[in-house]
PDB file of C-alpha atoms and ligand atoms in Angstrom:
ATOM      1  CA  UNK A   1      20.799  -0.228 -65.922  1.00 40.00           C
ATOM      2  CA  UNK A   2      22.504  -3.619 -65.661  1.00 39.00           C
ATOM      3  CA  UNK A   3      25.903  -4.251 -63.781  1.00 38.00           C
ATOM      4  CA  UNK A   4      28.408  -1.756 -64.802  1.00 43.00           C
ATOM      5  CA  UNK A   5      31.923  -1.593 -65.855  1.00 47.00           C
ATOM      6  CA  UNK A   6      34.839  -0.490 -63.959  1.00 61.00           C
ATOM      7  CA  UNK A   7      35.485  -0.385 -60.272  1.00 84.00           C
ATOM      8  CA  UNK A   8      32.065   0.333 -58.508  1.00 88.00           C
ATOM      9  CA  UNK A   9      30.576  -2.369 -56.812  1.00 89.00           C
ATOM     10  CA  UNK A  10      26.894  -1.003 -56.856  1.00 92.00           C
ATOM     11  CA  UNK A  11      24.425   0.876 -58.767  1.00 94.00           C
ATOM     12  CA  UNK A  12      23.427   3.816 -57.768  1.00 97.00           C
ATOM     13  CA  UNK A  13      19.237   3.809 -55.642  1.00 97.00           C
ATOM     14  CA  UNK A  14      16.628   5.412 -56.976  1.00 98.00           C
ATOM     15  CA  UNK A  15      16.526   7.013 -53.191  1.00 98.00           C
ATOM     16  CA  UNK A  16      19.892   7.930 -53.612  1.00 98.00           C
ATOM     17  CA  UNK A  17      19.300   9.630 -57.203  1.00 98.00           C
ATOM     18  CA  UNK A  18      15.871  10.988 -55.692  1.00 98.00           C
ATOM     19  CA  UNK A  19      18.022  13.086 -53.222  1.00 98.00           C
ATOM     20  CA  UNK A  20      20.505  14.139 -55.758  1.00 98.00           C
ATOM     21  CA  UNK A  21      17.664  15.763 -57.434  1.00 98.00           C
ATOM     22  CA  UNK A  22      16.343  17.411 -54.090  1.00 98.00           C
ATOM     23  CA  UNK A  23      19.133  18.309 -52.344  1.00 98.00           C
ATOM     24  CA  UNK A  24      21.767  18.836 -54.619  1.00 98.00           C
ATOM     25  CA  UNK A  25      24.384  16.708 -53.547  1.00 98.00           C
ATOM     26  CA  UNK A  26      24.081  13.089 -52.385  1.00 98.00           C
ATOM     27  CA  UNK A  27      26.976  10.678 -50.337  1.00 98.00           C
ATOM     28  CA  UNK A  28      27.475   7.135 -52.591  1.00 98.00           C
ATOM     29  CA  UNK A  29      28.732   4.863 -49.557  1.00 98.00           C
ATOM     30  CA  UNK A  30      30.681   1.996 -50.678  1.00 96.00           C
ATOM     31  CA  UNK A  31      30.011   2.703 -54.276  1.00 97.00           C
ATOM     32  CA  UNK A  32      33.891   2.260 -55.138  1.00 96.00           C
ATOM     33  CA  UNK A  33      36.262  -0.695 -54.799  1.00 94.00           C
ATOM     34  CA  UNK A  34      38.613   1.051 -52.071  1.00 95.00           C
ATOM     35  CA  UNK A  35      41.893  -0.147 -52.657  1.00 94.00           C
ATOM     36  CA  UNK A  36      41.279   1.208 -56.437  1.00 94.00           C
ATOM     37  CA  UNK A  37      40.766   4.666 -54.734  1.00 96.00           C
ATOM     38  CA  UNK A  38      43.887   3.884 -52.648  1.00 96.00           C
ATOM     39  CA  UNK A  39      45.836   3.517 -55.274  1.00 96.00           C
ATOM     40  CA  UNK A  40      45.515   6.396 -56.547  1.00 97.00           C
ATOM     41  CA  UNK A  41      47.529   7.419 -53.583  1.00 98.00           C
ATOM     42  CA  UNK A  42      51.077   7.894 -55.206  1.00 98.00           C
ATOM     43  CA  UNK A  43      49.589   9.331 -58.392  1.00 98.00           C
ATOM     44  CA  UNK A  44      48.002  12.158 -56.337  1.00 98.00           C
ATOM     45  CA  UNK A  45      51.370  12.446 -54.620  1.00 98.00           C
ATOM     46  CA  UNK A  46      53.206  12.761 -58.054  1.00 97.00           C
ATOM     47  CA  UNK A  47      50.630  15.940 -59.034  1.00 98.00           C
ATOM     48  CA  UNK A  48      51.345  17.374 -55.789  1.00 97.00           C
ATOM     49  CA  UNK A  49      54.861  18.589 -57.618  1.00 95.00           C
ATOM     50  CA  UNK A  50      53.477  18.546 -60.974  1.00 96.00           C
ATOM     51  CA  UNK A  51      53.288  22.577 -62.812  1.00 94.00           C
ATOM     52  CA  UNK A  52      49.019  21.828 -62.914  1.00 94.00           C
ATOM     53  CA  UNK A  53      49.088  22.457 -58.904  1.00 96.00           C
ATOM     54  CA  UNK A  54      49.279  25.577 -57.019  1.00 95.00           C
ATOM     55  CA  UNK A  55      49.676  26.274 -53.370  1.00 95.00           C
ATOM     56  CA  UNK A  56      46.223  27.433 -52.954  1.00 95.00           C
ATOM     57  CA  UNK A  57      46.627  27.831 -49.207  1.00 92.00           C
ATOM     58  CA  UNK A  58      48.875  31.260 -50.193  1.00 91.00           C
ATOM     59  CA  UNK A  59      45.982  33.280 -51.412  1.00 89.00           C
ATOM     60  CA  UNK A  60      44.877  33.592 -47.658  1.00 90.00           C
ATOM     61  CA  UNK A  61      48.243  35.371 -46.820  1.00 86.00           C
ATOM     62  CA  UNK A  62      49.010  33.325 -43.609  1.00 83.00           C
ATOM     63  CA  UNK A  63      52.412  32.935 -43.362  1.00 80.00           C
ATOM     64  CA  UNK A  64      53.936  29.435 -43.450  1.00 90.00           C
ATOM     65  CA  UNK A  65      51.682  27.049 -42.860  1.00 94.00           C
ATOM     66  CA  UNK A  66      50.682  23.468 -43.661  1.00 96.00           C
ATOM     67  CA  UNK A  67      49.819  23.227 -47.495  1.00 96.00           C
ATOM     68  CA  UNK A  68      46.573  23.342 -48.811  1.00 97.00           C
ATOM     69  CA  UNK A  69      47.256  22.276 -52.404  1.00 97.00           C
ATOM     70  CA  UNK A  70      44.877  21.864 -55.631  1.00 97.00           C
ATOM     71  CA  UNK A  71      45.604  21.020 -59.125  1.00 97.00           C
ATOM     72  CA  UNK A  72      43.553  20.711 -62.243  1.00 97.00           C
ATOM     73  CA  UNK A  73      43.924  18.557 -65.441  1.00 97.00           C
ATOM     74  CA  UNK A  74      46.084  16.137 -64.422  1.00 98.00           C
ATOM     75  CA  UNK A  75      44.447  13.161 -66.821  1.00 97.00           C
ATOM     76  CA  UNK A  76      46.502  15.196 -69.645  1.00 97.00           C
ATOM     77  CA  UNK A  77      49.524  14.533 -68.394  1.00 96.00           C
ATOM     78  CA  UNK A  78      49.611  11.374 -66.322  1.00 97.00           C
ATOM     79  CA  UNK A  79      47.873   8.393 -67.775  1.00 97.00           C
ATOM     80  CA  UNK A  80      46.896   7.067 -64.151  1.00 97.00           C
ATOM     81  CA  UNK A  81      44.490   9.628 -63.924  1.00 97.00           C
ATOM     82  CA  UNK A  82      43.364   9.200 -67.124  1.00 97.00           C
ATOM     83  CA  UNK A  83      42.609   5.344 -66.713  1.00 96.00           C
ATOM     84  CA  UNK A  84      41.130   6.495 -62.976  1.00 96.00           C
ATOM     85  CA  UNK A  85      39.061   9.858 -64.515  1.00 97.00           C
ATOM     86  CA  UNK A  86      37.944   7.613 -67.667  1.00 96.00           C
ATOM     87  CA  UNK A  87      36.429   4.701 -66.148  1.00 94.00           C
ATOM     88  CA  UNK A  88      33.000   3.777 -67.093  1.00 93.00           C
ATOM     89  CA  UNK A  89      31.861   3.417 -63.968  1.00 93.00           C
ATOM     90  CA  UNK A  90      32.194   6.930 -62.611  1.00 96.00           C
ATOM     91  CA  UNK A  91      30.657   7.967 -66.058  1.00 96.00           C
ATOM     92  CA  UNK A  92      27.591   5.501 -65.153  1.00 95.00           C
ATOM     93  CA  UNK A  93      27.433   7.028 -61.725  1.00 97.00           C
ATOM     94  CA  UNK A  94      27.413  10.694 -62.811  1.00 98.00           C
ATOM     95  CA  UNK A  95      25.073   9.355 -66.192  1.00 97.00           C
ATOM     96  CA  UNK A  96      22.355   7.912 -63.608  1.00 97.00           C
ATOM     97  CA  UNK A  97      22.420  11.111 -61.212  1.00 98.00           C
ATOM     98  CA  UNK A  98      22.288  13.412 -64.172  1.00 98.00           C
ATOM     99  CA  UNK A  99      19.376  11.583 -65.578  1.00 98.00           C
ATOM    100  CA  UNK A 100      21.846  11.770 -69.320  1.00 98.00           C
ATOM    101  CA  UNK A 101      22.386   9.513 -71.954  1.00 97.00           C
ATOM    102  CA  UNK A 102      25.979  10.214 -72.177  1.00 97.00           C
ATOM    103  CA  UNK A 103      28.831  11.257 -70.244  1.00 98.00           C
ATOM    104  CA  UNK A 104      31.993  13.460 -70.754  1.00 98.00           C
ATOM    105  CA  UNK A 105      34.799  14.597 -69.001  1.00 98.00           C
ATOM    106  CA  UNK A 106      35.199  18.382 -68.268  1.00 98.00           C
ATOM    107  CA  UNK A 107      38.212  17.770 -65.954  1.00 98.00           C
ATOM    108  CA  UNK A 108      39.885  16.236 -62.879  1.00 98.00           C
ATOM    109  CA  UNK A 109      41.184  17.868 -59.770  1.00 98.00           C
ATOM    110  CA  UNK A 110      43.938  16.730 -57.079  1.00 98.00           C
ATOM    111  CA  UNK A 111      42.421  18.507 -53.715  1.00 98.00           C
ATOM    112  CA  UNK A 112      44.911  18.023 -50.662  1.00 98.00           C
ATOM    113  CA  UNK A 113      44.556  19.494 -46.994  1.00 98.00           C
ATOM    114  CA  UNK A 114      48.161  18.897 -45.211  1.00 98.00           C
ATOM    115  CA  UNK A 115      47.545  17.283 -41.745  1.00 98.00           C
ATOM    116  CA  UNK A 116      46.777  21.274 -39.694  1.00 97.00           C
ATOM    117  CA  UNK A 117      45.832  23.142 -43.062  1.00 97.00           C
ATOM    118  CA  UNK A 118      44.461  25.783 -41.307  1.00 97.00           C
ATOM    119  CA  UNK A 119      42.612  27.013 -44.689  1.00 97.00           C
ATOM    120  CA  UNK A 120      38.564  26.930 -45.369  1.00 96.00           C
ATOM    121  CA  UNK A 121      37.448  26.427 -48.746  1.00 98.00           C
ATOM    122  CA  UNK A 122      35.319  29.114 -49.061  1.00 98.00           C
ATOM    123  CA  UNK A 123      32.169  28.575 -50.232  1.00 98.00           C
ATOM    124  CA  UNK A 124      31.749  28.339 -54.121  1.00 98.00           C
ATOM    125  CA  UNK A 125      29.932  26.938 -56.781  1.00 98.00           C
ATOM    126  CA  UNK A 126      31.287  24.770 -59.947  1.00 98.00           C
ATOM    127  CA  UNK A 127      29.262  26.499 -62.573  1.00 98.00           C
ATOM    128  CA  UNK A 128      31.426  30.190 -61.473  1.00 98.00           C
ATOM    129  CA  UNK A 129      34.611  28.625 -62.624  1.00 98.00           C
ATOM    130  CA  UNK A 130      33.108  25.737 -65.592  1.00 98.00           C
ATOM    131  CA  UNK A 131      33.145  27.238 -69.292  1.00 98.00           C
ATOM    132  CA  UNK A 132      30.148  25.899 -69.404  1.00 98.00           C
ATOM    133  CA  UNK A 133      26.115  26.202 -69.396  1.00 98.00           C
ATOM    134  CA  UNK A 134      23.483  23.759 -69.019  1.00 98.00           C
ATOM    135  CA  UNK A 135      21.616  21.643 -66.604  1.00 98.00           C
ATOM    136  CA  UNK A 136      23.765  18.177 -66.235  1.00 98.00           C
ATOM    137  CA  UNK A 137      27.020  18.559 -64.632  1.00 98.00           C
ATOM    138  CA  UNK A 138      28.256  17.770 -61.395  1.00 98.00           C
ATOM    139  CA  UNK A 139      30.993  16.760 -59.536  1.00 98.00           C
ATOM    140  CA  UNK A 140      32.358  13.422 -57.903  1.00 98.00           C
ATOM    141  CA  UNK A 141      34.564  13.985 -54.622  1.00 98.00           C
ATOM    142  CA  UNK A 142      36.237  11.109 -54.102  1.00 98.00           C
ATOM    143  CA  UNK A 143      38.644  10.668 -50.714  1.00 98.00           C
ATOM    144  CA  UNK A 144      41.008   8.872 -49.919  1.00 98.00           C
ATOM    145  CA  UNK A 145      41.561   9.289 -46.651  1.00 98.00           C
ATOM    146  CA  UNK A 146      39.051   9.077 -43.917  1.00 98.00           C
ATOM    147  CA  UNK A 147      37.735  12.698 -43.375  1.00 98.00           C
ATOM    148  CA  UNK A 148      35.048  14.165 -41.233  1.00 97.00           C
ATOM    149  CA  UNK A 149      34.076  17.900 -40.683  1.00 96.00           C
ATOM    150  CA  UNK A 150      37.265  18.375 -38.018  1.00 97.00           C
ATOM    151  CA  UNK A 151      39.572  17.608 -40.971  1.00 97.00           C
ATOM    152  CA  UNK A 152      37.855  18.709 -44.121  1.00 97.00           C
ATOM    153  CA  UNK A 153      34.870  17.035 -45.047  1.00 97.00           C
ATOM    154  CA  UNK A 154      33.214  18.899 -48.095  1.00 97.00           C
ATOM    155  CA  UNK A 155      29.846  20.989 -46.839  1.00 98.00           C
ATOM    156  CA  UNK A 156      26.411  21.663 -48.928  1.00 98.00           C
ATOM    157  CA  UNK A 157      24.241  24.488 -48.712  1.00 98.00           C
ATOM    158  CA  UNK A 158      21.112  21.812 -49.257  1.00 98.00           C
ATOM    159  CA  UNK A 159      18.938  23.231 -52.493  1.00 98.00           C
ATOM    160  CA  UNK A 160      21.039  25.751 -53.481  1.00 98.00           C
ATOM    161  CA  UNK A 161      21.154  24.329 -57.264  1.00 98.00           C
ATOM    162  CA  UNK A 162      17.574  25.263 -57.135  1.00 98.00           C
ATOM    163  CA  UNK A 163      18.445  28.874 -56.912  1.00 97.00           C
ATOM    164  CA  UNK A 164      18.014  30.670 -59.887  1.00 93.00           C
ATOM    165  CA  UNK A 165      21.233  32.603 -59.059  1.00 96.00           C
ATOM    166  CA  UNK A 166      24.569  32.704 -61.065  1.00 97.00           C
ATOM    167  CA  UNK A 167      27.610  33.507 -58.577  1.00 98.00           C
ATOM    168  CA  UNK A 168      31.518  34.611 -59.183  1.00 98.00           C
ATOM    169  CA  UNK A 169      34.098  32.938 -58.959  1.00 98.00           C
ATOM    170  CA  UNK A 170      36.255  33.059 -55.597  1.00 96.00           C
ATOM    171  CA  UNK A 171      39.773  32.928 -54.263  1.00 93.00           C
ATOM    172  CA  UNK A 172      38.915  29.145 -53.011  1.00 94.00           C
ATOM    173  CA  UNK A 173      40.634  29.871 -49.337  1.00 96.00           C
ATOM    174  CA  UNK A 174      39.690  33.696 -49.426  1.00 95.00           C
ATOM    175  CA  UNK A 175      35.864  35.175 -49.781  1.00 95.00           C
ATOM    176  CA  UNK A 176      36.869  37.811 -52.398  1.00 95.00           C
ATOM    177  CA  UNK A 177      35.428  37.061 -56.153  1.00 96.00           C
ATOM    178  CA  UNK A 178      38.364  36.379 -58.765  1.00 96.00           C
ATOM    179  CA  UNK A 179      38.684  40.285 -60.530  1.00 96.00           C
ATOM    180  CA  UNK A 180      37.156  40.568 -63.776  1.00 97.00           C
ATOM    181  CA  UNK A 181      34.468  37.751 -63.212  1.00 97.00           C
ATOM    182  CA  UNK A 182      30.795  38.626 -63.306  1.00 97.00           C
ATOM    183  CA  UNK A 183      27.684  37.258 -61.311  1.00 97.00           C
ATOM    184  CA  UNK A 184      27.104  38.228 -57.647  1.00 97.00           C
ATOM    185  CA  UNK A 185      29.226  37.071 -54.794  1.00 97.00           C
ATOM    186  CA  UNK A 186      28.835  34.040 -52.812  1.00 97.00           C
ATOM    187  CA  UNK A 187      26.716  35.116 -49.882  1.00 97.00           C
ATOM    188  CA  UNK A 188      28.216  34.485 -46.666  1.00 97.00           C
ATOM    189  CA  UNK A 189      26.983  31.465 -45.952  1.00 98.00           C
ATOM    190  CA  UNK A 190      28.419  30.481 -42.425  1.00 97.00           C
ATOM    191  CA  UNK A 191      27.841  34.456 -41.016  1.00 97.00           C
ATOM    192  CA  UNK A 192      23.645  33.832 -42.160  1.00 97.00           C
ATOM    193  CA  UNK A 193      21.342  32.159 -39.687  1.00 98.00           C
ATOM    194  CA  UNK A 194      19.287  31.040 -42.307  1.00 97.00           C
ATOM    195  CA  UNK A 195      21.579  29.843 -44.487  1.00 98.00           C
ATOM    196  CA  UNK A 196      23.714  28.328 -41.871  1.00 98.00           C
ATOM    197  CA  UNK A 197      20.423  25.922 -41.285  1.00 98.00           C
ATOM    198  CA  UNK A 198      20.852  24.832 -44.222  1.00 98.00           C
ATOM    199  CA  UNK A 199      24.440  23.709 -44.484  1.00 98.00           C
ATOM    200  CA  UNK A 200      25.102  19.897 -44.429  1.00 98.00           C
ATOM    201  CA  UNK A 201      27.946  17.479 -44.721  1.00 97.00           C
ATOM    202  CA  UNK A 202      28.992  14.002 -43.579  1.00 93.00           C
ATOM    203  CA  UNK A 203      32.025  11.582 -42.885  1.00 98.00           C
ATOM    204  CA  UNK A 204      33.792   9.662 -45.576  1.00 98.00           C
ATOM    205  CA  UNK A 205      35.995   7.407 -45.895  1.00 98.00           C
ATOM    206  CA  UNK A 206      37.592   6.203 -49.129  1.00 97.00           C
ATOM    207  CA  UNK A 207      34.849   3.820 -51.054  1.00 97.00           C
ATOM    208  CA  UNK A 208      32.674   6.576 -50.299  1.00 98.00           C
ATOM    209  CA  UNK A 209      31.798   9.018 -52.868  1.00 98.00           C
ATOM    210  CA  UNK A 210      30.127  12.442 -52.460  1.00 98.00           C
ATOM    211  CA  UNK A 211      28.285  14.004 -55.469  1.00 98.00           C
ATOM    212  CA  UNK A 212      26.950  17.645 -55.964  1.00 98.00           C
ATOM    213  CA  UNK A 213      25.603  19.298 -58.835  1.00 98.00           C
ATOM    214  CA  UNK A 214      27.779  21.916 -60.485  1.00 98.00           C
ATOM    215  CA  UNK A 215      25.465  24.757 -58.707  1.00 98.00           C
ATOM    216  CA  UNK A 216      25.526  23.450 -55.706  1.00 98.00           C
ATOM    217  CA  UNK A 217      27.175  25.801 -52.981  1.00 98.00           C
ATOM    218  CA  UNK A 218      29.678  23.737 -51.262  1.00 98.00           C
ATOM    219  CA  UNK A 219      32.700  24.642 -49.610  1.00 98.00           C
ATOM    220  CA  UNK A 220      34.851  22.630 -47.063  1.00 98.00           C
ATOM    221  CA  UNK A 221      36.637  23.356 -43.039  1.00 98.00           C
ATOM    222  CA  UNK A 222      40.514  23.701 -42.479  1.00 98.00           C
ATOM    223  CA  UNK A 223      41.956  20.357 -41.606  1.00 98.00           C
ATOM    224  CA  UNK A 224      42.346  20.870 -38.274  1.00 98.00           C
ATOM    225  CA  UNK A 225      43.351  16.783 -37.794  1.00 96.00           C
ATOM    226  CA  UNK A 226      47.577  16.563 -36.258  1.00 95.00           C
ATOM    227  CA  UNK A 227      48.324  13.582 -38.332  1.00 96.00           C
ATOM    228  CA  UNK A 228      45.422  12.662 -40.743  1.00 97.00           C
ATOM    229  CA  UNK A 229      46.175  13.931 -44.349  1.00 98.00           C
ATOM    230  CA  UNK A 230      43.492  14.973 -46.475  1.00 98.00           C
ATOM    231  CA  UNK A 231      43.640  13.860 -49.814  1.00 98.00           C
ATOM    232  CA  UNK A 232      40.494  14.161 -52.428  1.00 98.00           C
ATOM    233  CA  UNK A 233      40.189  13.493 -56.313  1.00 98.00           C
ATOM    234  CA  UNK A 234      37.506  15.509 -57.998  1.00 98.00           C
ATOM    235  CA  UNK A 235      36.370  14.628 -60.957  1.00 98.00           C
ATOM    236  CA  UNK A 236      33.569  16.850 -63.112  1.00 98.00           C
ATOM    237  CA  UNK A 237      31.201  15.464 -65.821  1.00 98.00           C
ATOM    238  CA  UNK A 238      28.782  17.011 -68.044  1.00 98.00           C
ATOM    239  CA  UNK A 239      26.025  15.533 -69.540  1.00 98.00           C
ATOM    240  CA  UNK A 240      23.836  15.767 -72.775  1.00 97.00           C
ATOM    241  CA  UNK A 241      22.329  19.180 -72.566  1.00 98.00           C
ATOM    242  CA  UNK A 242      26.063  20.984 -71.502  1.00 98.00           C
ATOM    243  CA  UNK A 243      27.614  23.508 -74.041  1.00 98.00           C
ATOM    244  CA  UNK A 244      30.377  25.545 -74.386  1.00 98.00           C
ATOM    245  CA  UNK A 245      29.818  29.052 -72.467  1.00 98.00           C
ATOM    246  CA  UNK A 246      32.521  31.183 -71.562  1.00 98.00           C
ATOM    247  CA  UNK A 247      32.980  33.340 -68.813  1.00 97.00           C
ATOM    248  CA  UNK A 248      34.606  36.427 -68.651  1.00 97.00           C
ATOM    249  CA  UNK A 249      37.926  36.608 -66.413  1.00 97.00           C
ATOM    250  CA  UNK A 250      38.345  32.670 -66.429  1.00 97.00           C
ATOM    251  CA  UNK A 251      41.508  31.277 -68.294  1.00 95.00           C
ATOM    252  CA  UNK A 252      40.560  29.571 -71.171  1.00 97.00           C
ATOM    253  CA  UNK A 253      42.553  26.031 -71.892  1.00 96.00           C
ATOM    254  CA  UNK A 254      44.319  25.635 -74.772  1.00 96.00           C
ATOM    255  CA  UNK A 255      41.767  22.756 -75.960  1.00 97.00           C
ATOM    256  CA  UNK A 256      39.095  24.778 -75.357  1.00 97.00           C
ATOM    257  CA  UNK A 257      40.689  27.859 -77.823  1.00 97.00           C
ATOM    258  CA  UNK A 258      38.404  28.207 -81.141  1.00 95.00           C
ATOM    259  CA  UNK A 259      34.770  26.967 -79.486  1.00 98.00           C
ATOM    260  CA  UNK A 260      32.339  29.996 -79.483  1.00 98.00           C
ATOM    261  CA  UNK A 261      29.158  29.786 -76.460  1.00 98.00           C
ATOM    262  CA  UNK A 262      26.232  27.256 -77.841  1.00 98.00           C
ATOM    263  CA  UNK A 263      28.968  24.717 -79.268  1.00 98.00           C
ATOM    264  CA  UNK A 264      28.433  21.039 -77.759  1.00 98.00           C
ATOM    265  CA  UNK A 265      31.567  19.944 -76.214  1.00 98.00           C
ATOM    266  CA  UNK A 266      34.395  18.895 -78.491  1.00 98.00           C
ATOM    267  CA  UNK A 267      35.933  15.122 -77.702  1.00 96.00           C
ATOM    268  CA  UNK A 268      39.509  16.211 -77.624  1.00 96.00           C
ATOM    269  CA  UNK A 269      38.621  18.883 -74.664  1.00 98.00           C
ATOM    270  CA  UNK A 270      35.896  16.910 -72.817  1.00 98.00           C
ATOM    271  CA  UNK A 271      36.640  13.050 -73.480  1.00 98.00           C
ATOM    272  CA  UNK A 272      33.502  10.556 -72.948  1.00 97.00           C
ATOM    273  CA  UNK A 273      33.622   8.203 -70.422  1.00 97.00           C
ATOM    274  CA  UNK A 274      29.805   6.705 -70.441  1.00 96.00           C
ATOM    275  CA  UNK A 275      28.990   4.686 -72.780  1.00 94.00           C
ATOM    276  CA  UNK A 276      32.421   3.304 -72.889  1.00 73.00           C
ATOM    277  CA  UNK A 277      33.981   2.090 -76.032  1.00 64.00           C
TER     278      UNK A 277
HETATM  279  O1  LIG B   1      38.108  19.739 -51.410  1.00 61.15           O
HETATM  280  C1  LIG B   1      37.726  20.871 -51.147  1.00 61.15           C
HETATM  281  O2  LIG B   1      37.984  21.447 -50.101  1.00 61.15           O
HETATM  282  C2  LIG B   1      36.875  21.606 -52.156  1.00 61.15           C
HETATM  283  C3  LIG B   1      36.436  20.733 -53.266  1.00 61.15           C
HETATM  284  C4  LIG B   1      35.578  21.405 -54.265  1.00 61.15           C
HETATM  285  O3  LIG B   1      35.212  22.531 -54.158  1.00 61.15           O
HETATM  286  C5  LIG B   1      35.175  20.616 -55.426  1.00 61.15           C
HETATM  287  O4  LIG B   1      35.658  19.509 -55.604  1.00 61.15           O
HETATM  288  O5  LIG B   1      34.339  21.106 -56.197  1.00 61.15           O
END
């Protein structure tokens, strides 16, 4: 692939794409300009308030506490993430690590841990909550704030896309599986030697990007940090072999309304980003 559009200022290796395949997830250092992540910085603010974001921090019942806050979809609405969740070269990125010809969107997330969030992500995978089936999809977790595993850095149990395993949905900052959902639960991943062993993660910083493959268990600390917010975009793309497949007790978007399981993804849901016009 030649130079590529956008803001990244590198391709992506073929080491780095090697250990995509392998492991599951792979860190992109310096793949994006940073002061085009950084401005993202008010946006994210702005979707903070907006109706898309819930206080997920309240599921885990502890009283007040710094917020742990997440939203979903906010390219609909504000046309900053749009031009930020569109760009060509996050759909080049996510096309080269997929190994697809094309790219779409399936959506974008807002993912902030208030300085002493004292929540976990619990350990999930993409795929429990995606409508969706298929081998190329994955997620790009982009910071923008310096973060390391003492304030939040996202965690990978290393090969678990591999697994030929499909897993409920959870809570995000509680263990127990949304009602209504089917698959098994998440195993507990941190109280398992053997899985423990195989947990992974790494400091970011914003520039940085951290990609893992919609199946890949992940999950993330509380943000234990007195004064260092952490703020993350998260953006999900889905390549040429994704359909439509909907799973029981997950709401439904309104664009997604009237698609049946097999259908390939419909433009107006799922906008492409690579190739770019
Ligand atoms: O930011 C987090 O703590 C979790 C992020 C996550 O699960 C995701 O982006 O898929």
């Amino acid at each position: 692939m030649g130079p590529v559009a956008g803001f990244s200022r590198r391709d992506v290796t073929d080491e780095e794409a090697a250990a995509f395949d392998l492991d599951g997830f792979v860190v992109l250092r310096d793949i994006l300009d940073p002061a085009v992540v950084l401005a993202m910085a008010e946006p994210v603010d702005r979707a903070l308030g907006a109706p898309e974001t819930a206080d997920v921090g309240a599921f885990a019942g502890k009283g007040e506490q710094p917020a742990f806050r997440a939203g979903v979809d906010h390219w609909r609405a504000d046309p900053a993430f749009a031009v930020f969740s569109l760009d060509p070269a996050l759909g080049a990125i996510s096309a080269r690590l997929l190994g697809s010809g094309a790219v779409n969107l399936y959506e974008d997330s807002i993912l902030v841990k208030e300085p002493g969030a004292p929540f976990r992500t619990e350990f999930h995978t993409d795929a429990a909550y995606f409508h969706i089936s298929g081998e190329q999809a994955c997620t790009l977790w982009i910071p923008l704030d310096e973060v390391d595993a003492s304030s939040g850095a996202l965690e990978y149990v290393r090969g678990s896309h591999r697994w030929d395993r499909e897993f409920r949905p959870n809570l995000f900052t509680v263990p127990d599986s949304i009602p209504g959902t089917e698959g098994e639960p998440v195993p507990d991943v941190l109280g398992d030697a053997g899985l423990r062993e195989l947990v992974v993660g790494s400091a970011l910083g914003p520039g940085d990007v951290a990609v893992h493959h919609y199946r890949t268990i992940h999950g993330s600390p509380a943000n234990t940090h007195a004064t260092r917010r952490r703020r993350a975009i998260s953006l999900r793309y889905c390549g040429d072999d994704v359909r439509y497949r909907f799973r029981a007790g997950m709401p439904v978007r309104r664009t997604q309304r009237g698609h049946t399981d097999g259908d390939p993804l419909d433009p107006l849901d799922c906008p492409r980003v690579w190739p770019g016009a």
